[in-house]
Amino acid sequence: MKFTIDWLKNYVDLDGLLPEELTDKLTMLGLEVEGMTTLFEELADVKVARILEAVPHPNADTLQLCKVAVGDEQYEIVCGAPNARAGLLTPVALSGTVLPGNFKIKKSKVRGVVSNGMLCSEKELGLSEESDGIMELPENLQHGDSFIHAMGLSDIQIEVDLTPNRADCASVIGIAREVAGFRGTALKLPLENGAISRQSEEFSVEIEAPDLCPRYAGRLIRNVTIGPSPWWLQRRLISIGLRPINNVVDVTNFVMMEYGQPLHAFDFDTLEGGKIIVRTPRSDELNFVTLDEKERKLDPEMLMICDAKHPVAVAGIMGGMNSEVSETTTNILLESACFNDISIRRTARKLNLASDASYRFERGVDPEGTINAMNRAVQLLLELAGGSCPESEGIDAYPGRKPAKTLALHIQRCNELNGIELSRAQIASMLESIGIHCENPDEETLLVTPPSFRVDIERQADLVEEVARLYGYDRIPVSLPTVNLSYPEQDPARLLRLETSDIFARLGFSEAINYSFSSSDHLDMMNLTADDPRRKQVELLNPLNEEQSAMRTMLIPGLLENVGRNIRFQKTSLKLFEIGKVFTPTEENLQPVENTRLAGVLSGNIYGEFDPLYHKQRNVDIFDAKGCIEYLLQALRLNTTAADNIVSFEILQEKEPFVESGRHLSLFSDKKVIGSLGKLSDDVVKSFGIKQQVYFFDIDFDILCSLTALPKSFSPLPVYPSVKRDIALVVADNVSAGELLQSVRESREKLIEHSEIFDIFKGGKIPEGYKSVALSITYRSPSKTLTEKNVEKAHSKIVKTLTDTFGGQFREA
């Protein structure tokens, strides 16, 4: 919707209101201003000139040499316009002026005569698409004045982006009503409310589709003279981008923009039978030529305006060529109607035909405003086109009249929804400022009657929104809603399970998900003794098959079944893990105890089957299984002496019955066995149809979840250099290398940054029954560069600790 400030001033007082303040206020009222443009700035240098003389050009038959006065100066200008004559006032663009289209006027010779500028037509000034000569200005102007100021073109155009529900603001009066509301001033209307009190006998109106046309009114104006509109009317249309056509069409466009009510003028003498029939097209009327000279393919449900024989307009969108007002028209029938918004919207989309009229009908026009807009147009037509029209005579067909509805607005509810505190009187005052009638039945309620032009107000929520809008969205305090946004607590065991799965995936493992049902034969295949508690299973009353007859008590058998199946499919290098439930029966008719365990198997080439180019073939061993668990413990921060429950590895004499002797380790936490790892015995893997070595690990995952890990912490990168020292210790064979390393780590020497075993050697000069274990220890201080004295003191302490604890003979490696 476009309007200008000068046009708006006709309906509301704008004294003291700056354009920027107006646009800001409209935006905060929900009428978003898309742009504000100063009009015709490109014509700022054009002046008013008077032609003093106009004589034929000495060297051209169609040109004239004009002497013009522009204020105190006189210029000679060559002009080819046929209407150039002495005494005429016209716009002039002197040398140096730039006209629309970046056309710069220069002093030049035309057929040997110097021309100092150009006398301009409406087309050259961008005011019209066509012109027959230079523009003729009113005689009351003063030459030398600025053209745009003299002609009233100095104005500011404002464009508002309307939401679909604000059809009432698709007019200058609608915008003025909003401005009058926030300024607390009266709205000035061109006409008071009128009505058609006398039925015309010169034409008739029949509505065959009242559901699509609630109201249709018309008035007949005879003996009009078609011609150009006066400048003030042209100026209004030009200022909002509409092209002036003639006085009749210009009046209908002007009133449409003024009131928001589209109008249409028919050449009455072209209407067969002097009738208007509002109906849908018949089967032989589905082709229709509109005013843009295009043939339209109609649908049977489209609403048409017809005379006694055929359609003459697409209702609410565009008239037809067969009833167009032309230069020879003398009698016009003026239409002002209200059409069904959905019908107009569908028709416009199907025909791909949008117009200013359809834009308003699609959103809904005021059904009670049709007569006021028509009477305003009649007033202007009688003034500008002559003719005669009996006062208050016409036809007003109104089959769709609806009673005014009243809505109850509860004050407390309105304030709660808007987050503000307003009294009943304040709310009533704001609503009445924009024409919404209010009554006060009690202290807590307003009875509100929306005006007919507010077709969007249908319920209490719409009124609440109106109050917020009128109060000012920018004035409503901002506060967060009192909503419980707490996030449900996550199960730590579930999070640890997800983290463990990610860790093993990073190690190259694939996760297996096996059934919780297993075969009782698995217990014999795993060499379990008769008194092993894992032989007690929960038997199923109705098993699917013999292979799934009991609830499992171990995860390893299921993983070995997976290994055997993969090998049969020639996948011989495997790393699988599973986190799942095992079940231990209790008393009869009671639920079994469910315990979560973590188990995994490794077999074949440690690097996989498809990496021979970068790695040598090496089968997995017990250290690979141990390394996987160490990596897991390190990632979970459970393998450090700073943790509350450190997990350690030990070799026990007692071993699992399915493990090969001398190739197994037990996992301890707080002196309690929580799992084991090692090499499965050959007879066990053969019972599962496997002919290669398989290593495993099996941990009680519930206990692992119960351990307290060291909190995450950050350590800055070291800035001081480190010092590395090696130690070689000859110890008895029954002393494990891990015990030496663990002793170093438990010494709590502050300067030790890292320690590791890099060699274990037997034979040579090493006595029988002994071995040499070599350790590398890295020392570093976080606060200074270490001296030899610092390192020697710390290193001697470690040497003494190992000597006292394990005996043996030390030598520098």
Coordinates of C-alpha atoms in Angstrom, one line a residue, residues 299-645:
D299 CA -13.9 -21.8 -15.1
P300 CA -17.6 -22.4 -14.4
E301 CA -17.3 -21.4 -10.8
M302 CA -15.7 -18.0 -11.5
L303 CA -18.0 -15.0 -10.7
M304 CA -18.8 -12.7 -13.6
I305 CA -20.6 -9.4 -14.1
C306 CA -23.0 -9.8 -17.1
D307 CA -25.6 -7.8 -18.9
A308 CA -28.7 -9.3 -20.3
K309 CA -26.8 -11.4 -22.9
H310 CA -23.1 -11.9 -22.0
P311 CA -20.3 -11.3 -19.4
V312 CA -18.9 -7.8 -19.3
A313 CA -16.3 -8.1 -16.4
V314 CA -14.5 -10.6 -14.3
A315 CA -16.0 -9.7 -10.9
G316 CA -13.7 -7.9 -8.6
I317 CA -10.6 -8.2 -10.9
M318 CA -10.9 -6.6 -14.3
G319 CA -13.5 -5.3 -16.8
G320 CA -14.0 -6.4 -20.3
M321 CA -13.2 -4.8 -23.6
N322 CA -16.9 -5.0 -24.6
S323 CA -17.9 -2.5 -21.9
E324 CA -14.9 -0.3 -21.7
V325 CA -15.2 3.5 -21.1
S326 CA -13.8 5.2 -24.2
E327 CA -13.6 8.7 -25.6
T328 CA -17.1 8.4 -27.1
T329 CA -18.7 7.3 -23.9
T330 CA -21.5 9.6 -22.6
N331 CA -23.4 7.5 -20.1
I332 CA -21.6 5.4 -17.4
L333 CA -22.9 2.9 -14.9
L334 CA -20.8 3.1 -11.8
E335 CA -20.4 -0.2 -9.9
S336 CA -19.5 -0.5 -6.2
A337 CA -19.8 -4.0 -4.8
C338 CA -18.6 -6.5 -2.2
F339 CA -17.5 -9.9 -3.4
N340 CA -16.5 -13.1 -1.6
D341 CA -12.8 -12.9 -0.8
I342 CA -12.1 -16.6 -1.3
S343 CA -13.8 -16.6 -4.7
I344 CA -11.8 -13.6 -5.9
R345 CA -8.6 -15.1 -4.6
R346 CA -9.2 -18.4 -6.5
T347 CA -10.1 -16.6 -9.7
A348 CA -7.1 -14.3 -9.6
R349 CA -4.8 -17.3 -9.1
K350 CA -6.3 -19.4 -11.9
L351 CA -6.3 -16.6 -14.4
N352 CA -2.9 -15.4 -13.2
L353 CA -4.4 -11.9 -13.2
A354 CA -3.7 -9.6 -10.3
S355 CA -5.0 -6.1 -10.0
D356 CA -5.3 -3.3 -7.4
A357 CA -9.0 -4.3 -7.1
S358 CA -8.3 -8.0 -6.6
Y359 CA -5.6 -7.1 -4.0
R360 CA -8.4 -5.5 -1.9
F361 CA -11.2 -7.9 -2.6
E362 CA -9.0 -10.9 -1.7
R363 CA -8.4 -9.5 1.8
G364 CA -12.0 -8.5 2.3
V365 CA -13.6 -5.0 1.8
D366 CA -16.0 -3.2 4.0
P367 CA -19.6 -4.4 3.0
E368 CA -21.0 -1.2 4.7
G369 CA -18.6 1.1 2.8
T370 CA -19.8 0.4 -0.8
I371 CA -22.3 3.3 -0.8
N372 CA -19.9 5.9 0.7
A373 CA -17.2 5.1 -1.8
M374 CA -19.7 5.2 -4.7
N375 CA -21.2 8.5 -3.6
R376 CA -17.7 10.0 -3.3
A377 CA -16.9 8.9 -6.9
V378 CA -20.2 10.3 -8.1
Q379 CA -19.4 13.7 -6.4
L380 CA -16.0 13.8 -8.2
L381 CA -17.4 12.6 -11.6
L382 CA -20.1 15.3 -11.6
E383 CA -17.4 17.9 -10.8
L384 CA -14.8 16.7 -13.3
A385 CA -16.8 15.1 -16.1
G386 CA -20.1 16.9 -15.9
G387 CA -23.2 15.0 -16.5
S388 CA -26.2 14.4 -14.3
C389 CA -27.1 11.9 -11.7
P390 CA -30.2 12.2 -9.5
E391 CA -29.3 12.5 -5.9
S392 CA -29.6 9.3 -3.9
E393 CA -31.0 7.4 -6.9
G394 CA -29.5 4.1 -7.9
I395 CA -29.8 0.4 -6.9
D396 CA -28.4 -1.3 -3.8
A397 CA -28.9 -5.1 -3.8
Y398 CA -27.8 -6.4 -0.4
P399 CA -28.8 -10.1 0.0
G400 CA -25.8 -10.9 2.3
R401 CA -26.5 -8.4 5.1
K402 CA -25.3 -9.6 8.4
P403 CA -26.1 -8.2 11.9
A404 CA -23.3 -6.6 13.7
K405 CA -21.7 -9.0 16.2
T406 CA -20.7 -8.1 19.7
L407 CA -17.7 -9.7 21.5
A408 CA -16.9 -9.8 25.2
L409 CA -13.5 -8.7 26.2
H410 CA -12.4 -9.7 29.7
I411 CA -10.1 -7.1 31.1
Q412 CA -8.1 -9.3 33.4
R413 CA -7.6 -11.9 30.7
C414 CA -6.5 -9.2 28.3
N415 CA -3.9 -7.9 30.7
E416 CA -2.6 -11.4 31.5
L417 CA -2.1 -12.3 27.9
N418 CA -0.4 -9.0 27.1
G419 CA 1.7 -8.8 30.3
I420 CA 0.5 -5.2 31.1
E421 CA -1.9 -3.6 33.5
L422 CA -4.6 -1.4 31.8
S423 CA -7.9 -0.3 33.2
R424 CA -11.2 -0.8 31.5
A425 CA -11.4 2.9 30.6
Q426 CA -7.9 2.8 29.1
I427 CA -8.7 -0.2 26.9
A428 CA -12.0 1.3 25.8
S429 CA -10.3 4.6 24.9
M430 CA -7.7 2.9 22.7
L431 CA -10.2 0.7 20.9
E432 CA -12.6 3.7 20.3
S433 CA -9.8 5.7 18.9
I434 CA -9.8 3.6 15.8
G435 CA -13.6 3.3 15.4
I436 CA -14.3 0.2 17.6
H437 CA -17.4 0.8 19.6
C438 CA -17.3 -0.3 23.3
E439 CA -19.9 -0.7 26.1
N440 CA -19.4 -1.2 29.8
P441 CA -21.7 -3.9 31.2
D442 CA -19.6 -4.4 34.4
E443 CA -16.2 -3.6 35.8
E444 CA -14.4 -6.6 34.4
T445 CA -15.9 -6.8 30.9
L446 CA -16.2 -4.7 27.7
L447 CA -18.8 -5.4 25.1
V448 CA -17.1 -4.6 21.9
T449 CA -18.8 -4.2 18.5
P450 CA -16.2 -4.3 15.7
P451 CA -16.9 -1.9 12.8
S452 CA -17.7 -3.4 9.4
F453 CA -14.4 -2.3 8.0
R454 CA -12.5 -4.5 10.5
V455 CA -13.4 -7.8 8.9
D456 CA -10.5 -9.5 10.7
I457 CA -11.8 -9.1 14.2
E458 CA -13.8 -12.3 15.0
R459 CA -13.0 -13.3 18.6
Q460 CA -11.6 -12.1 21.9
A461 CA -8.0 -13.0 20.9
D462 CA -8.2 -10.5 18.0
L463 CA -9.3 -7.8 20.5
V464 CA -6.4 -8.7 22.8
E465 CA -4.0 -8.3 19.9
E466 CA -5.6 -4.9 19.1
V467 CA -5.0 -3.7 22.6
A468 CA -1.3 -4.8 22.5
R469 CA -0.9 -3.1 19.1
L470 CA -2.4 0.2 20.2
Y471 CA -0.6 0.2 23.5
G472 CA 2.7 -0.3 21.6
Y473 CA 4.6 -3.5 21.2
D474 CA 7.8 -1.6 22.1
R475 CA 6.2 -0.6 25.5
I476 CA 5.3 -4.1 26.6
P477 CA 7.8 -5.3 29.2
V478 CA 10.0 -8.3 28.1
S479 CA 10.1 -11.2 30.5
L480 CA 10.9 -14.9 30.2
P481 CA 8.0 -17.3 30.7
T482 CA 7.9 -19.2 34.0
V483 CA 8.2 -22.6 32.4
N484 CA 10.0 -25.5 33.9
L485 CA 12.9 -26.0 31.5
S486 CA 14.8 -28.6 33.6
Y487 CA 16.4 -31.4 31.5
P488 CA 15.6 -34.9 32.7
E489 CA 18.6 -36.5 34.4
Q490 CA 20.4 -38.9 32.2
D491 CA 21.2 -42.5 33.4
P492 CA 25.0 -42.5 34.1
A493 CA 25.2 -46.2 33.2
R494 CA 23.5 -45.5 29.8
L495 CA 25.9 -42.7 29.1
L496 CA 28.9 -44.8 30.1
R497 CA 27.7 -47.6 27.8
L498 CA 27.5 -45.2 24.8
E499 CA 30.9 -43.9 25.6
T500 CA 32.3 -47.4 25.9
S501 CA 30.8 -48.3 22.5
D502 CA 32.5 -45.3 20.9
I503 CA 35.8 -46.2 22.5
F504 CA 35.8 -49.7 21.1
A505 CA 34.7 -48.4 17.7
R506 CA 37.8 -46.2 17.7
L507 CA 39.9 -49.3 18.4
G508 CA 38.5 -51.0 15.3
F509 CA 36.0 -53.2 17.0
S510 CA 32.5 -54.0 15.6
E511 CA 29.6 -54.2 18.1
A512 CA 27.7 -57.5 18.2
I513 CA 24.1 -57.7 19.4
N514 CA 23.1 -61.2 20.1
Y515 CA 19.9 -62.8 21.4
S516 CA 19.6 -63.1 25.2
F517 CA 18.6 -66.7 24.6
S518 CA 21.3 -69.4 24.3
S519 CA 21.8 -73.1 24.0
S520 CA 22.5 -75.2 27.1
D521 CA 25.2 -76.9 25.1
H522 CA 27.3 -73.7 25.3
L523 CA 28.0 -74.5 28.9
D524 CA 29.7 -77.8 28.1
M525 CA 31.5 -76.2 25.1
M526 CA 33.0 -73.7 27.5
N527 CA 34.3 -76.4 29.8
L528 CA 32.4 -75.1 32.8
T529 CA 32.6 -77.4 35.9
A530 CA 29.5 -79.0 37.3
D531 CA 29.5 -76.6 40.3
D532 CA 30.1 -73.4 38.3
P533 CA 27.2 -71.0 39.1
R534 CA 27.0 -70.1 35.4
R535 CA 25.5 -73.5 34.8
K536 CA 22.3 -72.4 36.5
Q537 CA 20.2 -71.1 33.7
V538 CA 16.6 -69.7 33.4
E539 CA 14.9 -72.3 31.2
L540 CA 12.3 -71.1 28.8
L541 CA 8.9 -72.8 28.9
N542 CA 8.2 -72.3 25.2
P543 CA 11.6 -71.8 23.4
L544 CA 11.7 -70.9 19.7
N545 CA 14.1 -73.8 19.1
E546 CA 16.7 -75.9 20.9
E547 CA 19.5 -73.4 20.2
Q548 CA 17.5 -70.7 22.2
S549 CA 16.2 -72.7 25.1
A550 CA 17.6 -70.8 28.0
M551 CA 18.6 -67.3 29.1
R552 CA 22.3 -66.7 28.7
T553 CA 24.7 -66.5 31.7
M554 CA 27.8 -65.6 29.6
L555 CA 28.5 -63.4 26.6
I556 CA 31.5 -65.2 25.3
P557 CA 29.7 -68.2 23.7
G558 CA 27.5 -65.9 21.6
L559 CA 30.6 -64.0 20.4
L560 CA 32.4 -67.3 19.5
E561 CA 29.3 -68.2 17.4
N562 CA 29.8 -64.8 15.6
V563 CA 33.5 -65.6 15.1
G564 CA 32.8 -69.0 13.6
R565 CA 30.1 -67.6 11.3
N566 CA 32.4 -64.9 10.0
I567 CA 35.3 -67.3 9.4
R568 CA 32.9 -69.5 7.4
F569 CA 32.4 -66.4 5.2
Q570 CA 36.2 -66.0 4.9
K571 CA 36.4 -63.1 7.3
T572 CA 39.3 -64.4 9.4
S573 CA 40.5 -61.2 11.1
L574 CA 38.0 -60.1 13.7
K575 CA 37.5 -57.8 16.6
L576 CA 34.0 -57.9 18.2
F577 CA 32.6 -56.7 21.4
E578 CA 29.2 -56.8 23.1
I579 CA 27.6 -55.1 26.1
G580 CA 24.6 -57.1 27.2
K581 CA 22.6 -58.7 30.0
V582 CA 23.3 -62.1 31.5
F583 CA 20.7 -63.7 33.7
T584 CA 21.0 -65.6 37.0
P585 CA 18.0 -67.5 38.4
T586 CA 16.8 -66.9 41.9
E587 CA 13.8 -68.6 43.6
E588 CA 11.0 -70.1 41.6
N589 CA 8.5 -67.7 40.1
L590 CA 10.8 -64.7 40.8
Q591 CA 12.5 -62.6 38.3
P592 CA 16.1 -63.5 37.6
V593 CA 19.0 -61.2 38.5
E594 CA 20.1 -59.3 35.5
N595 CA 23.8 -58.2 35.3
T596 CA 25.4 -56.2 32.5
R597 CA 28.7 -57.4 31.2
L598 CA 31.2 -56.2 28.6
A599 CA 32.9 -58.9 26.5
G600 CA 35.0 -59.0 23.4
V601 CA 37.0 -61.4 21.2
L602 CA 40.0 -60.8 18.9
S603 CA 41.3 -63.3 16.3
G604 CA 43.5 -63.3 13.2
N605 CA 45.7 -60.5 11.9
I606 CA 45.8 -57.5 14.3
Y607 CA 45.8 -55.1 11.4
G608 CA 43.0 -56.7 9.5
E609 CA 42.9 -58.5 6.2
F610 CA 43.2 -55.5 3.8
D611 CA 46.3 -53.8 5.0
P612 CA 49.3 -55.9 3.9
L613 CA 50.9 -53.0 2.2
Y614 CA 51.6 -50.9 5.3
H615 CA 51.8 -53.6 8.0
K616 CA 53.4 -56.9 8.4
Q617 CA 51.2 -59.9 9.1
R618 CA 50.9 -60.4 12.9
N619 CA 48.3 -62.4 14.8
V620 CA 46.7 -61.0 17.9
D621 CA 48.1 -61.9 21.3
I622 CA 47.3 -61.4 24.9
F623 CA 48.9 -58.0 25.0
D624 CA 46.5 -56.7 22.3
A625 CA 43.6 -57.8 24.5
K626 CA 45.2 -56.2 27.5
G627 CA 46.0 -53.0 25.5
C628 CA 42.3 -52.7 24.6
I629 CA 41.2 -52.8 28.2
E630 CA 44.0 -50.4 29.2
Y631 CA 42.9 -48.0 26.6
L632 CA 39.3 -48.3 27.8
L633 CA 40.4 -47.6 31.4
Q634 CA 42.5 -44.7 30.4
A635 CA 39.7 -43.2 28.3
L636 CA 37.3 -43.6 31.3
R637 CA 40.0 -42.2 33.7
L638 CA 40.0 -45.4 35.8
N639 CA 43.7 -46.4 35.4
T640 CA 45.3 -43.7 37.4
T641 CA 46.4 -43.7 41.0
A642 CA 44.6 -40.5 41.5
A643 CA 41.2 -42.3 40.9
D644 CA 39.3 -43.6 43.9
N645 CA 38.9 -47.1 42.5

